[in-house]
mmCIF file of C-alpha atoms and ligand atoms in Angstrom:
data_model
loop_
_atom_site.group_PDB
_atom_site.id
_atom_site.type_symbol
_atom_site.label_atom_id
_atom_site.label_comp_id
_atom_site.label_asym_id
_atom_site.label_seq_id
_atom_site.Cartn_x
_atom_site.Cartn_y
_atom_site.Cartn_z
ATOM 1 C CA UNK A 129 184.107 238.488 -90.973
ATOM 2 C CA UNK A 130 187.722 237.930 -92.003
ATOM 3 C CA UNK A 131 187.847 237.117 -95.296
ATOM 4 C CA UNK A 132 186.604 239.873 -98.012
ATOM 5 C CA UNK A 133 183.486 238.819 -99.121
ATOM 6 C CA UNK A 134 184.446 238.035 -102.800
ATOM 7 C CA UNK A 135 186.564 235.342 -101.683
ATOM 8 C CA UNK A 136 183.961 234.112 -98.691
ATOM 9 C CA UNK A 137 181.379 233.673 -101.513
ATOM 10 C CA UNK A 138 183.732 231.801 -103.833
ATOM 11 C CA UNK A 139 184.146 228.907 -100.460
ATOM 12 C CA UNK A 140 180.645 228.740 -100.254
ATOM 13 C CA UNK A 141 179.976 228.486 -103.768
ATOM 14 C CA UNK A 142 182.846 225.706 -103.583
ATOM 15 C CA UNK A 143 181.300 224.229 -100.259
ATOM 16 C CA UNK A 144 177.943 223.367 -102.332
ATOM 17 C CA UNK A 145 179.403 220.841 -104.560
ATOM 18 C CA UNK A 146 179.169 217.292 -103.855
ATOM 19 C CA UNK A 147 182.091 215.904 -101.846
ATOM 20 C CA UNK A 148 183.430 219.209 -101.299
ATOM 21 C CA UNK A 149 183.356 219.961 -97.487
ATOM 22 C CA UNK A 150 184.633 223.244 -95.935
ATOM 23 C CA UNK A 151 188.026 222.704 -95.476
ATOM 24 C CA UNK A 152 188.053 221.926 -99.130
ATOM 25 C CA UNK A 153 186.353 224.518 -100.160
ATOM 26 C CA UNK A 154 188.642 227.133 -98.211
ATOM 27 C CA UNK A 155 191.958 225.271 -100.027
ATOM 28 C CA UNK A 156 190.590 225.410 -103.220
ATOM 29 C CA UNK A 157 189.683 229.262 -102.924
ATOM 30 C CA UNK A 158 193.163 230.250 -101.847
ATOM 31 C CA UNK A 159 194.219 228.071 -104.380
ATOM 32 C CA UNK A 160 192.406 230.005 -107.286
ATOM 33 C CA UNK A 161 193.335 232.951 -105.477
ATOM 34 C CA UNK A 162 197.626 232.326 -105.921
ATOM 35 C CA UNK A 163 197.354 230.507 -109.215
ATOM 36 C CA UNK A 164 198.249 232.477 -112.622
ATOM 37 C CA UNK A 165 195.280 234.404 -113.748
ATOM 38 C CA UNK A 166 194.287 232.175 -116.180
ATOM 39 C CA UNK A 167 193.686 229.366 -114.456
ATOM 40 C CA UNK A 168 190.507 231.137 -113.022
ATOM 41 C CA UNK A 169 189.833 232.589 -116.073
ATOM 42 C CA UNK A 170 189.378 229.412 -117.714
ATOM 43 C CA UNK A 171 187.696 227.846 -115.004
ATOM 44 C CA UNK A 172 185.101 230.504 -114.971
ATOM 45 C CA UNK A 173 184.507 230.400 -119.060
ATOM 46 C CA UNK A 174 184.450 226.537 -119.026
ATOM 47 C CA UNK A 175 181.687 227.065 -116.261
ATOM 48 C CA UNK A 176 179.890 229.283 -118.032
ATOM 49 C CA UNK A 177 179.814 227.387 -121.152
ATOM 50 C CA UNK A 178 179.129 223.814 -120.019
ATOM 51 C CA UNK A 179 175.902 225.328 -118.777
ATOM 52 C CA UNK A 180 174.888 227.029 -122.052
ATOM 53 C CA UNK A 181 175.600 224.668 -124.379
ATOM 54 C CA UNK A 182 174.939 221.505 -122.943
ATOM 55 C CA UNK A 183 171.299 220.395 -122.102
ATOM 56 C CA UNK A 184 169.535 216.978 -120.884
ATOM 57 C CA UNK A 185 167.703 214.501 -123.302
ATOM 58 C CA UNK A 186 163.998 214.603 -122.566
ATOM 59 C CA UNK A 187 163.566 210.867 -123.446
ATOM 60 C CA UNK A 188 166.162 209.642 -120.954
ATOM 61 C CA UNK A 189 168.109 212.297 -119.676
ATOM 62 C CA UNK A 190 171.470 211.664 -120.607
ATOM 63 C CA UNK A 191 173.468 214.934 -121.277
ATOM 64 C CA UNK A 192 173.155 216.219 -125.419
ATOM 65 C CA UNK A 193 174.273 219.374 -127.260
ATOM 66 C CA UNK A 194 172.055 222.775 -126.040
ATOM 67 C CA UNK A 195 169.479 222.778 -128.602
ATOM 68 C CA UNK A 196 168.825 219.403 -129.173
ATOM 69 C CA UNK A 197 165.742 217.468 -127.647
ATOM 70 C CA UNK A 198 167.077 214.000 -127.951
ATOM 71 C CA UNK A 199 170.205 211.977 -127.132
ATOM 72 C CA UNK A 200 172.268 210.485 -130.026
ATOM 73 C CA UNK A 201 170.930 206.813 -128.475
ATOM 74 C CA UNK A 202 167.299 208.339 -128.529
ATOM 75 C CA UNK A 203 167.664 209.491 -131.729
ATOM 76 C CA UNK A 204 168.962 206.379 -133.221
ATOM 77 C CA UNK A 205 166.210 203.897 -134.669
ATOM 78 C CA UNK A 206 168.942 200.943 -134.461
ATOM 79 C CA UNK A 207 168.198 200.644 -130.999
ATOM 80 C CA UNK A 208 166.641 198.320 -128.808
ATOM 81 C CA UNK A 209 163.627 200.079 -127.634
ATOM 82 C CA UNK A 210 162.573 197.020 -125.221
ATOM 83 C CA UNK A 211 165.322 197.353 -123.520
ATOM 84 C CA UNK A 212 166.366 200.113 -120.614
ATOM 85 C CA UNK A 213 169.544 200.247 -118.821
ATOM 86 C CA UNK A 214 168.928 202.732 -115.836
ATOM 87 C CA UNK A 215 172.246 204.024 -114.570
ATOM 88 C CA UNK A 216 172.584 206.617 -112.118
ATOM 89 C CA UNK A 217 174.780 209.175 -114.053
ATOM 90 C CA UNK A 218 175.423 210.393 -117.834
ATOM 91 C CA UNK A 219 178.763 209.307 -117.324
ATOM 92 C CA UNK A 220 177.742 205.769 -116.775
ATOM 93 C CA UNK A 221 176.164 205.730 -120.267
ATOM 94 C CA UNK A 222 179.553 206.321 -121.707
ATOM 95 C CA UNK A 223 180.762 204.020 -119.637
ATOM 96 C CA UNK A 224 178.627 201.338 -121.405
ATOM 97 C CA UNK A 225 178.388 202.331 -124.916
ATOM 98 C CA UNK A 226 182.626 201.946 -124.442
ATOM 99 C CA UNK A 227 181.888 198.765 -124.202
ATOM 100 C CA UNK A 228 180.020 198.693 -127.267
ATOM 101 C CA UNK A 229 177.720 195.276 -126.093
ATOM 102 C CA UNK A 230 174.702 197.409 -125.372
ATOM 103 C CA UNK A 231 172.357 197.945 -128.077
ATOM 104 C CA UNK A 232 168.943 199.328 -125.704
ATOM 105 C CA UNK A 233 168.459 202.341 -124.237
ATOM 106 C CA UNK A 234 169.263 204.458 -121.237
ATOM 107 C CA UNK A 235 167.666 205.560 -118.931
ATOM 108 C CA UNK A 236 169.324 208.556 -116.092
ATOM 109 C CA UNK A 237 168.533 209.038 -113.291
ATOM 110 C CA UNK A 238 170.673 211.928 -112.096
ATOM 111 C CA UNK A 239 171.722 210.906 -108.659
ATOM 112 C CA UNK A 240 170.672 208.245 -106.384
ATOM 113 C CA UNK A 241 168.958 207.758 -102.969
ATOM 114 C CA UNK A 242 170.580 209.131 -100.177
ATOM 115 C CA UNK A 243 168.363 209.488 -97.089
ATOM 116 C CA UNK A 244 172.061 210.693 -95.275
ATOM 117 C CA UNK A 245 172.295 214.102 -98.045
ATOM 118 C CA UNK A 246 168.366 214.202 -98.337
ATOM 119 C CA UNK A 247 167.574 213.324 -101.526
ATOM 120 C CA UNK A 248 164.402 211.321 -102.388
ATOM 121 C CA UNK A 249 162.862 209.627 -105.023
ATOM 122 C CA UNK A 250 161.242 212.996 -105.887
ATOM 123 C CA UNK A 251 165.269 214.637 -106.604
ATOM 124 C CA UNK A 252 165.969 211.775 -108.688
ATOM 125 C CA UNK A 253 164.360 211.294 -112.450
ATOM 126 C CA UNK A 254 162.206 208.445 -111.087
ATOM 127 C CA UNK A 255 158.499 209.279 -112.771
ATOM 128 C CA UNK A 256 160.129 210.175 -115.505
ATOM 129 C CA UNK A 257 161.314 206.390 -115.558
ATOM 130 C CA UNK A 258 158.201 204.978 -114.421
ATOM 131 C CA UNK A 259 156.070 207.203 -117.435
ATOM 132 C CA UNK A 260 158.542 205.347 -120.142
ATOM 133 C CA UNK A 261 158.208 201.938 -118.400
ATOM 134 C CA UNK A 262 153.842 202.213 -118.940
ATOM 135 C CA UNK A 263 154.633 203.187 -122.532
ATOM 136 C CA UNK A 264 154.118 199.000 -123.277
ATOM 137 C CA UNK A 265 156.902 198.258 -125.904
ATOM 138 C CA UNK A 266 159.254 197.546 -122.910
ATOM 139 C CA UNK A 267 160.345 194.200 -122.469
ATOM 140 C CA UNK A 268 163.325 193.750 -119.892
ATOM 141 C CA UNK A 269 164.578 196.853 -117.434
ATOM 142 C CA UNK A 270 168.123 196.416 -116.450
ATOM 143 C CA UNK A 271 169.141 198.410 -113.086
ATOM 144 C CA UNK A 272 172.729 199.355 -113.291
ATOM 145 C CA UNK A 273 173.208 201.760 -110.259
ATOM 146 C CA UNK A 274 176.280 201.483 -108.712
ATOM 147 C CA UNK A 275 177.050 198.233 -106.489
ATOM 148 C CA UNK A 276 177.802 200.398 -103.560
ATOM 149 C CA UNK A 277 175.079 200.488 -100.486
ATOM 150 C CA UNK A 278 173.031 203.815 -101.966
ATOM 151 C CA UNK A 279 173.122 201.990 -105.757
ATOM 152 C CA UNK A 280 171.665 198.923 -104.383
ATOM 153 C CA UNK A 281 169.150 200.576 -102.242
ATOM 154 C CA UNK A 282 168.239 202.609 -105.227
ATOM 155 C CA UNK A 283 167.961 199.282 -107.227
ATOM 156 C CA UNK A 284 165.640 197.702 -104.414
ATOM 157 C CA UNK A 285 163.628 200.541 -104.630
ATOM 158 C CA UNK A 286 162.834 200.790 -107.738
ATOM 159 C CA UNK A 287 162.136 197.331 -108.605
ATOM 160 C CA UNK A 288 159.465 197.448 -105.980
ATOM 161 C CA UNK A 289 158.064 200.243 -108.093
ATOM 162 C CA UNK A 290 158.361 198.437 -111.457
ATOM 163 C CA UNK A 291 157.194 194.563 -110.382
ATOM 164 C CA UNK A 292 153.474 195.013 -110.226
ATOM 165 C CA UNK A 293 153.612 196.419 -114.238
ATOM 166 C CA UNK A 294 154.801 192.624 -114.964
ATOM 167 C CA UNK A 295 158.377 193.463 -116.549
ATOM 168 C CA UNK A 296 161.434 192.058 -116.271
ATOM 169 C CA UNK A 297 163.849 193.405 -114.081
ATOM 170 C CA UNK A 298 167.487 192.498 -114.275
ATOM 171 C CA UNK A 299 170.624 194.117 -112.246
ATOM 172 C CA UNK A 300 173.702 193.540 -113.210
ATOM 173 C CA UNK A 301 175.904 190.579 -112.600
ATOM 174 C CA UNK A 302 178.191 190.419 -109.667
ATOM 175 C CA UNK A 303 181.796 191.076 -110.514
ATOM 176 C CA UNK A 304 181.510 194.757 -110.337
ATOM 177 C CA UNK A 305 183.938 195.941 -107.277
ATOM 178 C CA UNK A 306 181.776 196.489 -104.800
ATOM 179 C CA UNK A 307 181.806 200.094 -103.302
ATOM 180 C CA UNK A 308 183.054 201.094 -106.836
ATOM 181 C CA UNK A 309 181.820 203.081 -109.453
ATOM 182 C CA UNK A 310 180.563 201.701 -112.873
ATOM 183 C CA UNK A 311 182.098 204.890 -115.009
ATOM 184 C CA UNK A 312 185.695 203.720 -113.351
ATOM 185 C CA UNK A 313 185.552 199.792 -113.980
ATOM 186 C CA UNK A 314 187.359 198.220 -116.867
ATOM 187 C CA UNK A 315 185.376 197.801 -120.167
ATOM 188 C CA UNK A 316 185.550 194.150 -119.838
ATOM 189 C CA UNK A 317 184.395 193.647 -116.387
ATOM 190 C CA UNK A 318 181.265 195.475 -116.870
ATOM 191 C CA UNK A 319 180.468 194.200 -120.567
ATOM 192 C CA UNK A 320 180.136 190.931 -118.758
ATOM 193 C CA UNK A 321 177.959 192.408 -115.457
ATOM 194 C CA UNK A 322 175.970 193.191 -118.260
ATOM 195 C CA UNK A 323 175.893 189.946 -120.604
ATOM 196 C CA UNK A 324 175.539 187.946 -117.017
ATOM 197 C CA UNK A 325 172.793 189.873 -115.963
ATOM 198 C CA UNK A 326 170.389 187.953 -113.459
ATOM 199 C CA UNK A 327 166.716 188.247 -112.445
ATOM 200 C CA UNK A 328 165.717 189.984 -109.273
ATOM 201 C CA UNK A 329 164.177 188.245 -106.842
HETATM 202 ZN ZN1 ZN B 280 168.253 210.122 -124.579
#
């Protein structure tokens, strides 16, 4: 091997993360490796902290403070509890409550399907989903996964899941760039996929 083996294990600890391929992974490292010494320093601390004091709602699995068991939209009794609006990341949620027209509840699921990077309904937070859905106060589930090929595939799966318990199941209204990601479209644009939410078939 070439490279000393601190800096080969930083690449392959780069090469891991999600859109990150080796060549990447390589300029990043030697990156790190010439940049002033705190720029790793704080990029190991903020690593080491997001992990320790951040943890995942049990209800719904949107990211909360370490310690708490709940999300502030869990924990609040002002919300819509018929209501679910499954998105596929945390950041999607904030994406939504920006717009401020949402008053139900979330629902994440933490990734989507991807036969291409292996992940199955099994990686994603799927029965946890399905458990809330038989709870019976639930009235309308709206799927807001991404309008790019893997969000709508996610969508079509899951509302063959959900249609024999006899709910309503809504995805978002067209309008949404297609390919695009709902954490990066305008706050207007989506507060109207939402209001012009449709049926599915
Ligand atoms: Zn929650």
């Amino acid at each position: 091997m070439l490279l000393p083996e601190s800096l080969q294990s930083l690449i392959t600890a780069l090469e891991r993360l999600p859109g990150i391929g080796p060549k990447s992974a390589s300029r990043l490292a030697f990156y790190l490796l010439r940049a002033p010494e705190e720029v790793a320093q704080d990029l190991s601390v903020a690593l080491a902290n997001v992990k320790a004091n951040t943890a995942f709602c049990r209800e719904c699995f949107n990211i909360t403070e370490a310690g708490r068991v709940q999300c502030e939209v869990c924990e609040s009794s002002k919300r819509d509890s018929t209501l679910i609006c499954v998105v596929e990341e945390a950041l999607d949620v904030l994406a939504l409550e920006r717009t401020g027209g949402f008053q139900g509840k979330y629902h994440v699921l933490q990734g989507v399907l991807s036969p291409i990077e292996g992940i199955g309904p099994d990686d994603l937070k799927i029965k946890e989903l399905l458990g809330r859905l038989r709870d019976g106060k639930l009235k309308e589930v709206i799927l807001a996964t991404n309008p790019s090929y893997e969000g709508e595939a996610t969508a079509m799966y899951l509302q063959k899941q959900i249609a024999p318990m006899g709910l309503k199941v809504t995805r978002l209204a067209r309008g949404l760039p297609v390919g695009g990601d709902l954490e990066y479209a305008d706050e207007t644009t989506l507060a109207r996929a939402v209001e012009g939410r449709s049926e599915m078939p």
